[in-house]
């Protein structure tokens, strides 16, 4: 699993998570991460997922340390986040 962050040509930030776990797992993971970001930033985000990972489209104002992404989901919070 690899986390990658970059700015696109419009100035928006893209967060790509490369994770070859299949579309079902990546989609659920992407939705849970999206929910965490929406709650944290009070801002709706777009997400897309496929067999090899997912992409979150963030704004340039969303600044965070990439290391902070790893503990965002855990066994206790992932199910409620996906269900929401």
PDB file of N, CA and C in Angstrom:
ATOM      1  N   UNK A   1       0.846  -1.154   0.000  1.00  0.00           N
ATOM      2  CA  UNK A   1       0.000   0.000   0.000  1.00  0.00           C
ATOM      3  C   UNK A   1       0.904   1.233   0.000  1.00  0.00           C
ATOM      4  N   UNK A   2       0.569   2.175  -0.870  1.00  0.00           N
ATOM      5  CA  UNK A   2       1.358   3.396  -1.008  1.00  0.00           C
ATOM      6  C   UNK A   2       0.410   4.595  -1.024  1.00  0.00           C
ATOM      7  N   UNK A   3       0.716   5.600  -0.223  1.00  0.00           N
ATOM      8  CA  UNK A   3      -0.036   6.856  -0.225  1.00  0.00           C
ATOM      9  C   UNK A   3       0.753   7.875  -1.038  1.00  0.00           C
ATOM     10  N   UNK A   4       0.067   8.550  -1.954  1.00  0.00           N
ATOM     11  CA  UNK A   4       0.711   9.551  -2.816  1.00  0.00           C
ATOM     12  C   UNK A   4      -0.178  10.792  -2.842  1.00  0.00           C
ATOM     13  N   UNK A   5       0.428  11.951  -2.737  1.00  0.00           N
ATOM     14  CA  UNK A   5      -0.312  13.209  -2.755  1.00  0.00           C
ATOM     15  C   UNK A   5       0.353  14.142  -3.747  1.00  0.00           C
ATOM     16  N   UNK A   6      -0.464  14.800  -4.581  1.00  0.00           N
ATOM     17  CA  UNK A   6       0.091  15.738  -5.556  1.00  0.00           C
ATOM     18  C   UNK A   6      -0.953  16.794  -5.896  1.00  0.00           C
ATOM     19  N   UNK A   7      -0.481  17.911  -6.422  1.00  0.00           N
ATOM     20  CA  UNK A   7      -1.363  18.978  -6.885  1.00  0.00           C
ATOM     21  C   UNK A   7      -1.587  18.806  -8.382  1.00  0.00           C
ATOM     22  N   UNK A   8      -2.852  18.950  -8.804  1.00  0.00           N
ATOM     23  CA  UNK A   8      -3.165  18.836 -10.223  1.00  0.00           C
ATOM     24  C   UNK A   8      -3.070  20.197 -10.894  1.00  0.00           C
ATOM     25  N   UNK A   9      -3.372  20.240 -12.196  1.00  0.00           N
ATOM     26  CA  UNK A   9      -3.216  21.474 -12.966  1.00  0.00           C
ATOM     27  C   UNK A   9      -4.202  22.565 -12.568  1.00  0.00           C
ATOM     28  N   UNK A  10      -5.282  22.224 -11.862  1.00  0.00           N
ATOM     29  CA  UNK A  10      -6.246  23.229 -11.418  1.00  0.00           C
ATOM     30  C   UNK A  10      -5.934  23.768 -10.028  1.00  0.00           C
ATOM     31  N   UNK A  11      -4.890  23.237  -9.383  1.00  0.00           N
ATOM     32  CA  UNK A  11      -4.518  23.683  -8.054  1.00  0.00           C
ATOM     33  C   UNK A  11      -5.094  22.821  -6.947  1.00  0.00           C
ATOM     34  N   UNK A  12      -5.946  21.870  -7.313  1.00  0.00           N
ATOM     35  CA  UNK A  12      -6.508  20.954  -6.325  1.00  0.00           C
ATOM     36  C   UNK A  12      -5.499  19.883  -5.954  1.00  0.00           C
ATOM     37  N   UNK A  13      -5.681  19.304  -4.790  1.00  0.00           N
ATOM     38  CA  UNK A  13      -4.780  18.255  -4.344  1.00  0.00           C
ATOM     39  C   UNK A  13      -5.471  16.908  -4.521  1.00  0.00           C
ATOM     40  N   UNK A  14      -4.735  15.942  -5.001  1.00  0.00           N
ATOM     41  CA  UNK A  14      -5.224  14.582  -5.172  1.00  0.00           C
ATOM     42  C   UNK A  14      -4.466  13.671  -4.211  1.00  0.00           C
ATOM     43  N   UNK A  15      -5.204  12.843  -3.512  1.00  0.00           N
ATOM     44  CA  UNK A  15      -4.601  11.836  -2.645  1.00  0.00           C
ATOM     45  C   UNK A  15      -4.886  10.489  -3.283  1.00  0.00           C
ATOM     46  N   UNK A  16      -3.840   9.790  -3.678  1.00  0.00           N
ATOM     47  CA  UNK A  16      -3.974   8.477  -4.303  1.00  0.00           C
ATOM     48  C   UNK A  16      -3.472   7.438  -3.324  1.00  0.00           C
ATOM     49  N   UNK A  17      -4.280   6.422  -3.105  1.00  0.00           N
ATOM     50  CA  UNK A  17      -3.875   5.292  -2.281  1.00  0.00           C
ATOM     51  C   UNK A  17      -3.792   4.085  -3.214  1.00  0.00           C
ATOM     52  N   UNK A  18      -2.583   3.617  -3.444  1.00  0.00           N
ATOM     53  CA  UNK A  18      -2.355   2.447  -4.281  1.00  0.00           C
ATOM     54  C   UNK A  18      -2.463   1.222  -3.378  1.00  0.00           C
ATOM     55  N   UNK A  19      -3.495   0.418  -3.593  1.00  0.00           N
ATOM     56  CA  UNK A  19      -3.741  -0.738  -2.740  1.00  0.00           C
ATOM     57  C   UNK A  19      -4.427  -1.817  -3.587  1.00  0.00           C
ATOM     58  N   UNK A  20      -3.696  -2.805  -4.039  1.00  0.00           N
ATOM     59  CA  UNK A  20      -4.260  -3.813  -4.946  1.00  0.00           C
ATOM     60  C   UNK A  20      -5.091  -4.872  -4.226  1.00  0.00           C
ATOM     61  N   UNK A  21      -6.154  -4.427  -3.533  1.00  0.00           N
ATOM     62  CA  UNK A  21      -6.987  -5.340  -2.756  1.00  0.00           C
ATOM     63  C   UNK A  21      -8.311  -5.657  -3.431  1.00  0.00           C
ATOM     64  N   UNK A  22      -8.525  -5.163  -4.621  1.00  0.00           N
ATOM     65  CA  UNK A  22      -9.789  -5.384  -5.324  1.00  0.00           C
ATOM     66  C   UNK A  22     -10.758  -4.235  -5.117  1.00  0.00           C
ATOM     67  N   UNK A  23     -11.700  -4.129  -6.032  1.00  0.00           N
ATOM     68  CA  UNK A  23     -12.626  -2.997  -6.046  1.00  0.00           C
ATOM     69  C   UNK A  23     -13.506  -2.931  -4.807  1.00  0.00           C
ATOM     70  N   UNK A  24     -13.989  -4.062  -4.315  1.00  0.00           N
ATOM     71  CA  UNK A  24     -14.890  -4.030  -3.155  1.00  0.00           C
ATOM     72  C   UNK A  24     -14.216  -3.455  -1.921  1.00  0.00           C
ATOM     73  N   UNK A  25     -13.023  -3.918  -1.627  1.00  0.00           N
ATOM     74  CA  UNK A  25     -12.297  -3.418  -0.455  1.00  0.00           C
ATOM     75  C   UNK A  25     -11.866  -1.978  -0.664  1.00  0.00           C
ATOM     76  N   UNK A  26     -11.344  -1.662  -1.836  1.00  0.00           N
ATOM     77  CA  UNK A  26     -10.900  -0.283  -2.104  1.00  0.00           C
ATOM     78  C   UNK A  26     -12.067   0.694  -2.048  1.00  0.00           C
ATOM     79  N   UNK A  27     -13.229   0.293  -2.559  1.00  0.00           N
ATOM     80  CA  UNK A  27     -14.402   1.176  -2.532  1.00  0.00           C
ATOM     81  C   UNK A  27     -14.848   1.435  -1.094  1.00  0.00           C
ATOM     82  N   UNK A  28     -14.930   0.399  -0.285  1.00  0.00           N
ATOM     83  CA  UNK A  28     -15.329   0.574   1.119  1.00  0.00           C
ATOM     84  C   UNK A  28     -14.312   1.428   1.867  1.00  0.00           C
ATOM     85  N   UNK A  29     -13.041   1.163   1.647  1.00  0.00           N
ATOM     86  CA  UNK A  29     -11.980   1.930   2.287  1.00  0.00           C
ATOM     87  C   UNK A  29     -12.056   3.394   1.865  1.00  0.00           C
ATOM     88  N   UNK A  30     -12.273   3.627   0.566  1.00  0.00           N
ATOM     89  CA  UNK A  30     -12.372   4.993   0.054  1.00  0.00           C
ATOM     90  C   UNK A  30     -13.546   5.737   0.680  1.00  0.00           C
ATOM     91  N   UNK A  31     -14.685   5.071   0.810  1.00  0.00           N
ATOM     92  CA  UNK A  31     -15.851   5.722   1.414  1.00  0.00           C
ATOM     93  C   UNK A  31     -15.615   6.048   2.882  1.00  0.00           C
ATOM     94  N   UNK A  32     -14.956   5.149   3.591  1.00  0.00           N
ATOM     95  CA  UNK A  32     -14.644   5.407   5.002  1.00  0.00           C
ATOM     96  C   UNK A  32     -13.660   6.569   5.131  1.00  0.00           C
ATOM     97  N   UNK A  33     -12.635   6.592   4.297  1.00  0.00           N
ATOM     98  CA  UNK A  33     -11.669   7.697   4.333  1.00  0.00           C
ATOM     99  C   UNK A  33     -12.352   9.013   3.961  1.00  0.00           C
ATOM    100  N   UNK A  34     -13.238   8.965   2.968  1.00  0.00           N
ATOM    101  CA  UNK A  34     -13.961  10.168   2.562  1.00  0.00           C
ATOM    102  C   UNK A  34     -14.765  10.716   3.730  1.00  0.00           C
ATOM    103  N   UNK A  35     -15.436   9.814   4.456  1.00  0.00           N
ATOM    104  CA  UNK A  35     -16.232  10.256   5.605  1.00  0.00           C
ATOM    105  C   UNK A  35     -15.350  10.912   6.663  1.00  0.00           C
ATOM    106  N   UNK A  36     -14.192  10.325   6.934  1.00  0.00           N
ATOM    107  CA  UNK A  36     -13.272  10.912   7.920  1.00  0.00           C
ATOM    108  C   UNK A  36     -12.827  12.303   7.479  1.00  0.00           C
ATOM    109  N   UNK A  37     -12.487  12.466   6.197  1.00  0.00           N
ATOM    110  CA  UNK A  37     -12.072  13.773   5.701  1.00  0.00           C
ATOM    111  C   UNK A  37     -13.227  14.770   5.739  1.00  0.00           C
ATOM    112  N   UNK A  38     -14.427  14.353   5.341  1.00  0.00           N
ATOM    113  CA  UNK A  38     -15.572  15.267   5.346  1.00  0.00           C
ATOM    114  C   UNK A  38     -15.858  15.781   6.752  1.00  0.00           C
ATOM    115  N   UNK A  39     -15.776  14.909   7.735  1.00  0.00           N
ATOM    116  CA  UNK A  39     -16.002  15.321   9.118  1.00  0.00           C
ATOM    117  C   UNK A  39     -14.858  16.214   9.600  1.00  0.00           C
ATOM    118  N   UNK A  40     -13.628  15.852   9.275  1.00  0.00           N
ATOM    119  CA  UNK A  40     -12.462  16.625   9.728  1.00  0.00           C
ATOM    120  C   UNK A  40     -12.420  18.025   9.130  1.00  0.00           C
ATOM    121  N   UNK A  41     -12.715  18.125   7.824  1.00  0.00           N
ATOM    122  CA  UNK A  41     -12.588  19.402   7.125  1.00  0.00           C
ATOM    123  C   UNK A  41     -13.911  20.138   6.963  1.00  0.00           C
ATOM    124  N   UNK A  42     -15.042  19.496   7.341  1.00  0.00           N
ATOM    125  CA  UNK A  42     -16.371  20.068   7.139  1.00  0.00           C
ATOM    126  C   UNK A  42     -16.537  20.491   5.682  1.00  0.00           C
ATOM    127  N   UNK A  43     -16.228  19.560   4.788  1.00  0.00           N
ATOM    128  CA  UNK A  43     -16.206  19.844   3.365  1.00  0.00           C
ATOM    129  C   UNK A  43     -16.454  18.538   2.619  1.00  0.00           C
ATOM    130  N   UNK A  44     -17.363  18.535   1.647  1.00  0.00           N
ATOM    131  CA  UNK A  44     -17.638  17.329   0.866  1.00  0.00           C
ATOM    132  C   UNK A  44     -16.533  17.095  -0.164  1.00  0.00           C
ATOM    133  N   UNK A  45     -16.111  15.855  -0.277  1.00  0.00           N
ATOM    134  CA  UNK A  45     -15.037  15.476  -1.190  1.00  0.00           C
ATOM    135  C   UNK A  45     -15.528  14.464  -2.204  1.00  0.00           C
ATOM    136  N   UNK A  46     -14.836  14.396  -3.329  1.00  0.00           N
ATOM    137  CA  UNK A  46     -15.108  13.376  -4.330  1.00  0.00           C
ATOM    138  C   UNK A  46     -14.106  12.254  -4.165  1.00  0.00           C
ATOM    139  N   UNK A  47     -14.565  11.031  -4.418  1.00  0.00           N
ATOM    140  CA  UNK A  47     -13.691   9.873  -4.324  1.00  0.00           C
ATOM    141  C   UNK A  47     -14.040   8.910  -5.454  1.00  0.00           C
ATOM    142  N   UNK A  48     -13.036   8.227  -5.947  1.00  0.00           N
ATOM    143  CA  UNK A  48     -13.234   7.178  -6.937  1.00  0.00           C
ATOM    144  C   UNK A  48     -12.328   6.005  -6.574  1.00  0.00           C
ATOM    145  N   UNK A  49     -12.796   4.797  -6.864  1.00  0.00           N
ATOM    146  CA  UNK A  49     -12.030   3.601  -6.495  1.00  0.00           C
ATOM    147  C   UNK A  49     -12.101   2.573  -7.610  1.00  0.00           C
ATOM    148  N   UNK A  50     -11.074   1.750  -7.681  1.00  0.00           N
ATOM    149  CA  UNK A  50     -11.059   0.616  -8.601  1.00  0.00           C
ATOM    150  C   UNK A  50     -10.290  -0.538  -7.959  1.00  0.00           C
ATOM    151  N   UNK A  51      -9.918  -1.524  -8.752  1.00  0.00           N
ATOM    152  CA  UNK A  51      -9.232  -2.707  -8.220  1.00  0.00           C
ATOM    153  C   UNK A  51      -7.881  -2.406  -7.588  1.00  0.00           C
ATOM    154  N   UNK A  52      -7.265  -1.306  -7.957  1.00  0.00           N
ATOM    155  CA  UNK A  52      -5.895  -1.017  -7.540  1.00  0.00           C
ATOM    156  C   UNK A  52      -5.752   0.124  -6.556  1.00  0.00           C
ATOM    157  N   UNK A  53      -6.858   0.641  -6.037  1.00  0.00           N
ATOM    158  CA  UNK A  53      -6.760   1.718  -5.064  1.00  0.00           C
ATOM    159  C   UNK A  53      -7.873   2.727  -5.217  1.00  0.00           C
ATOM    160  N   UNK A  54      -7.637   3.925  -4.685  1.00  0.00           N
ATOM    161  CA  UNK A  54      -8.645   4.974  -4.783  1.00  0.00           C
ATOM    162  C   UNK A  54      -7.992   6.350  -4.783  1.00  0.00           C
ATOM    163  N   UNK A  55      -8.784   7.337  -5.215  1.00  0.00           N
ATOM    164  CA  UNK A  55      -8.328   8.731  -5.302  1.00  0.00           C
ATOM    165  C   UNK A  55      -9.341   9.607  -4.584  1.00  0.00           C
ATOM    166  N   UNK A  56      -8.855  10.444  -3.684  1.00  0.00           N
ATOM    167  CA  UNK A  56      -9.660  11.473  -3.035  1.00  0.00           C
ATOM    168  C   UNK A  56      -9.247  12.815  -3.623  1.00  0.00           C
ATOM    169  N   UNK A  57     -10.229  13.589  -4.078  1.00  0.00           N
ATOM    170  CA  UNK A  57      -9.955  14.925  -4.604  1.00  0.00           C
ATOM    171  C   UNK A  57     -10.119  15.935  -3.485  1.00  0.00           C
ATOM    172  N   UNK A  58      -9.018  16.541  -3.105  1.00  0.00           N
ATOM    173  CA  UNK A  58      -8.997  17.501  -2.007  1.00  0.00           C
ATOM    174  C   UNK A  58      -8.742  18.900  -2.548  1.00  0.00           C
ATOM    175  N   UNK A  59      -9.032  19.897  -1.770  1.00  0.00           N
ATOM    176  CA  UNK A  59      -8.728  21.271  -2.143  1.00  0.00           C
ATOM    177  C   UNK A  59      -7.337  21.656  -1.681  1.00  0.00           C
ATOM    178  N   UNK A  60      -6.797  22.743  -2.220  1.00  0.00           N
ATOM    179  CA  UNK A  60      -5.460  23.173  -1.832  1.00  0.00           C
ATOM    180  C   UNK A  60      -5.362  23.599  -0.370  1.00  0.00           C
ATOM    181  N   UNK A  61      -6.492  23.895   0.261  1.00  0.00           N
ATOM    182  CA  UNK A  61      -6.492  24.315   1.665  1.00  0.00           C
ATOM    183  C   UNK A  61      -6.408  23.142   2.628  1.00  0.00           C
ATOM    184  N   UNK A  62      -6.522  21.924   2.136  1.00  0.00           N
ATOM    185  CA  UNK A  62      -6.491  20.740   2.996  1.00  0.00           C
ATOM    186  C   UNK A  62      -5.061  20.276   3.184  1.00  0.00           C
ATOM    187  N   UNK A  63      -4.456  20.744   4.233  1.00  0.00           N
ATOM    188  CA  UNK A  63      -3.066  20.418   4.506  1.00  0.00           C
ATOM    189  C   UNK A  63      -2.971  19.484   5.701  1.00  0.00           C
ATOM    190  N   UNK A  64      -2.154  18.458   5.575  1.00  0.00           N
ATOM    191  CA  UNK A  64      -1.972  17.495   6.651  1.00  0.00           C
ATOM    192  C   UNK A  64      -0.697  16.712   6.381  1.00  0.00           C
ATOM    193  N   UNK A  65      -0.160  16.151   7.417  1.00  0.00           N
ATOM    194  CA  UNK A  65       1.012  15.289   7.263  1.00  0.00           C
ATOM    195  C   UNK A  65       0.545  13.945   6.715  1.00  0.00           C
ATOM    196  N   UNK A  66       1.224  13.439   5.724  1.00  0.00           N
ATOM    197  CA  UNK A  66       0.827  12.176   5.096  1.00  0.00           C
ATOM    198  C   UNK A  66       0.820  11.031   6.114  1.00  0.00           C
ATOM    199  N   UNK A  67       1.676  11.125   7.132  1.00  0.00           N
ATOM    200  CA  UNK A  67       1.721  10.089   8.175  1.00  0.00           C
ATOM    201  C   UNK A  67       0.429  10.029   8.981  1.00  0.00           C
ATOM    202  N   UNK A  68      -0.324  11.128   9.002  1.00  0.00           N
ATOM    203  CA  UNK A  68      -1.568  11.153   9.772  1.00  0.00           C
ATOM    204  C   UNK A  68      -2.663  10.298   9.137  1.00  0.00           C
ATOM    205  N   UNK A  69      -2.464   9.846   7.908  1.00  0.00           N
ATOM    206  CA  UNK A  69      -3.471   9.027   7.240  1.00  0.00           C
ATOM    207  C   UNK A  69      -3.521   7.597   7.764  1.00  0.00           C
ATOM    208  N   UNK A  70      -2.393   7.071   8.182  1.00  0.00           N
ATOM    209  CA  UNK A  70      -2.342   5.669   8.579  1.00  0.00           C
ATOM    210  C   UNK A  70      -3.255   5.336   9.757  1.00  0.00           C
ATOM    211  N   UNK A  71      -3.309   6.135  10.813  1.00  0.00           N
ATOM    212  CA  UNK A  71      -4.183   5.771  11.938  1.00  0.00           C
ATOM    213  C   UNK A  71      -5.634   6.248  11.797  1.00  0.00           C
ATOM    214  N   UNK A  72      -6.025   6.830  10.653  1.00  0.00           N
ATOM    215  CA  UNK A  72      -7.380   7.367  10.504  1.00  0.00           C
ATOM    216  C   UNK A  72      -8.465   6.305  10.646  1.00  0.00           C
ATOM    217  N   UNK A  73      -8.183   5.106  10.179  1.00  0.00           N
ATOM    218  CA  UNK A  73      -9.143   4.013  10.270  1.00  0.00           C
ATOM    219  C   UNK A  73      -8.558   2.900  11.117  1.00  0.00           C
ATOM    220  N   UNK A  74      -9.415   2.305  11.910  1.00  0.00           N
ATOM    221  CA  UNK A  74      -8.989   1.170  12.722  1.00  0.00           C
ATOM    222  C   UNK A  74     -10.169   0.216  12.880  1.00  0.00           C
ATOM    223  N   UNK A  75      -9.966  -0.865  13.573  1.00  0.00           N
ATOM    224  CA  UNK A  75     -11.013  -1.879  13.719  1.00  0.00           C
ATOM    225  C   UNK A  75     -12.256  -1.341  14.422  1.00  0.00           C
ATOM    226  N   UNK A  76     -12.087  -0.361  15.278  1.00  0.00           N
ATOM    227  CA  UNK A  76     -13.218   0.159  16.042  1.00  0.00           C
ATOM    228  C   UNK A  76     -14.079   1.138  15.240  1.00  0.00           C
ATOM    229  N   UNK A  77     -13.498   1.888  14.319  1.00  0.00           N
ATOM    230  CA  UNK A  77     -14.282   2.929  13.646  1.00  0.00           C
ATOM    231  C   UNK A  77     -14.615   2.644  12.183  1.00  0.00           C
ATOM    232  N   UNK A  78     -14.021   1.659  11.562  1.00  0.00           N
ATOM    233  CA  UNK A  78     -14.200   1.473  10.125  1.00  0.00           C
ATOM    234  C   UNK A  78     -15.627   1.048   9.779  1.00  0.00           C
ATOM    235  N   UNK A  79     -16.210   0.144  10.506  1.00  0.00           N
ATOM    236  CA  UNK A  79     -17.565  -0.321  10.178  1.00  0.00           C
ATOM    237  C   UNK A  79     -18.596   0.814  10.256  1.00  0.00           C
ATOM    238  N   UNK A  80     -18.651   1.587  11.358  1.00  0.00           N
ATOM    239  CA  UNK A  80     -19.614   2.687  11.408  1.00  0.00           C
ATOM    240  C   UNK A  80     -19.396   3.716  10.295  1.00  0.00           C
ATOM    241  N   UNK A  81     -18.145   3.969   9.939  1.00  0.00           N
ATOM    242  CA  UNK A  81     -17.880   4.934   8.878  1.00  0.00           C
ATOM    243  C   UNK A  81     -18.377   4.435   7.532  1.00  0.00           C
ATOM    244  N   UNK A  82     -18.171   3.174   7.219  1.00  0.00           N
ATOM    245  CA  UNK A  82     -18.642   2.614   5.953  1.00  0.00           C
ATOM    246  C   UNK A  82     -20.169   2.576   5.931  1.00  0.00           C
ATOM    247  N   UNK A  83     -20.777   2.243   7.055  1.00  0.00           N
ATOM    248  CA  UNK A  83     -22.240   2.194   7.112  1.00  0.00           C
ATOM    249  C   UNK A  83     -22.874   3.566   6.943  1.00  0.00           C
ATOM    250  N   UNK A  84     -22.213   4.620   7.408  1.00  0.00           N
ATOM    251  CA  UNK A  84     -22.744   5.970   7.242  1.00  0.00           C
ATOM    252  C   UNK A  84     -22.774   6.321   5.776  1.00  0.00           C
TER     253      UNK A  84
END
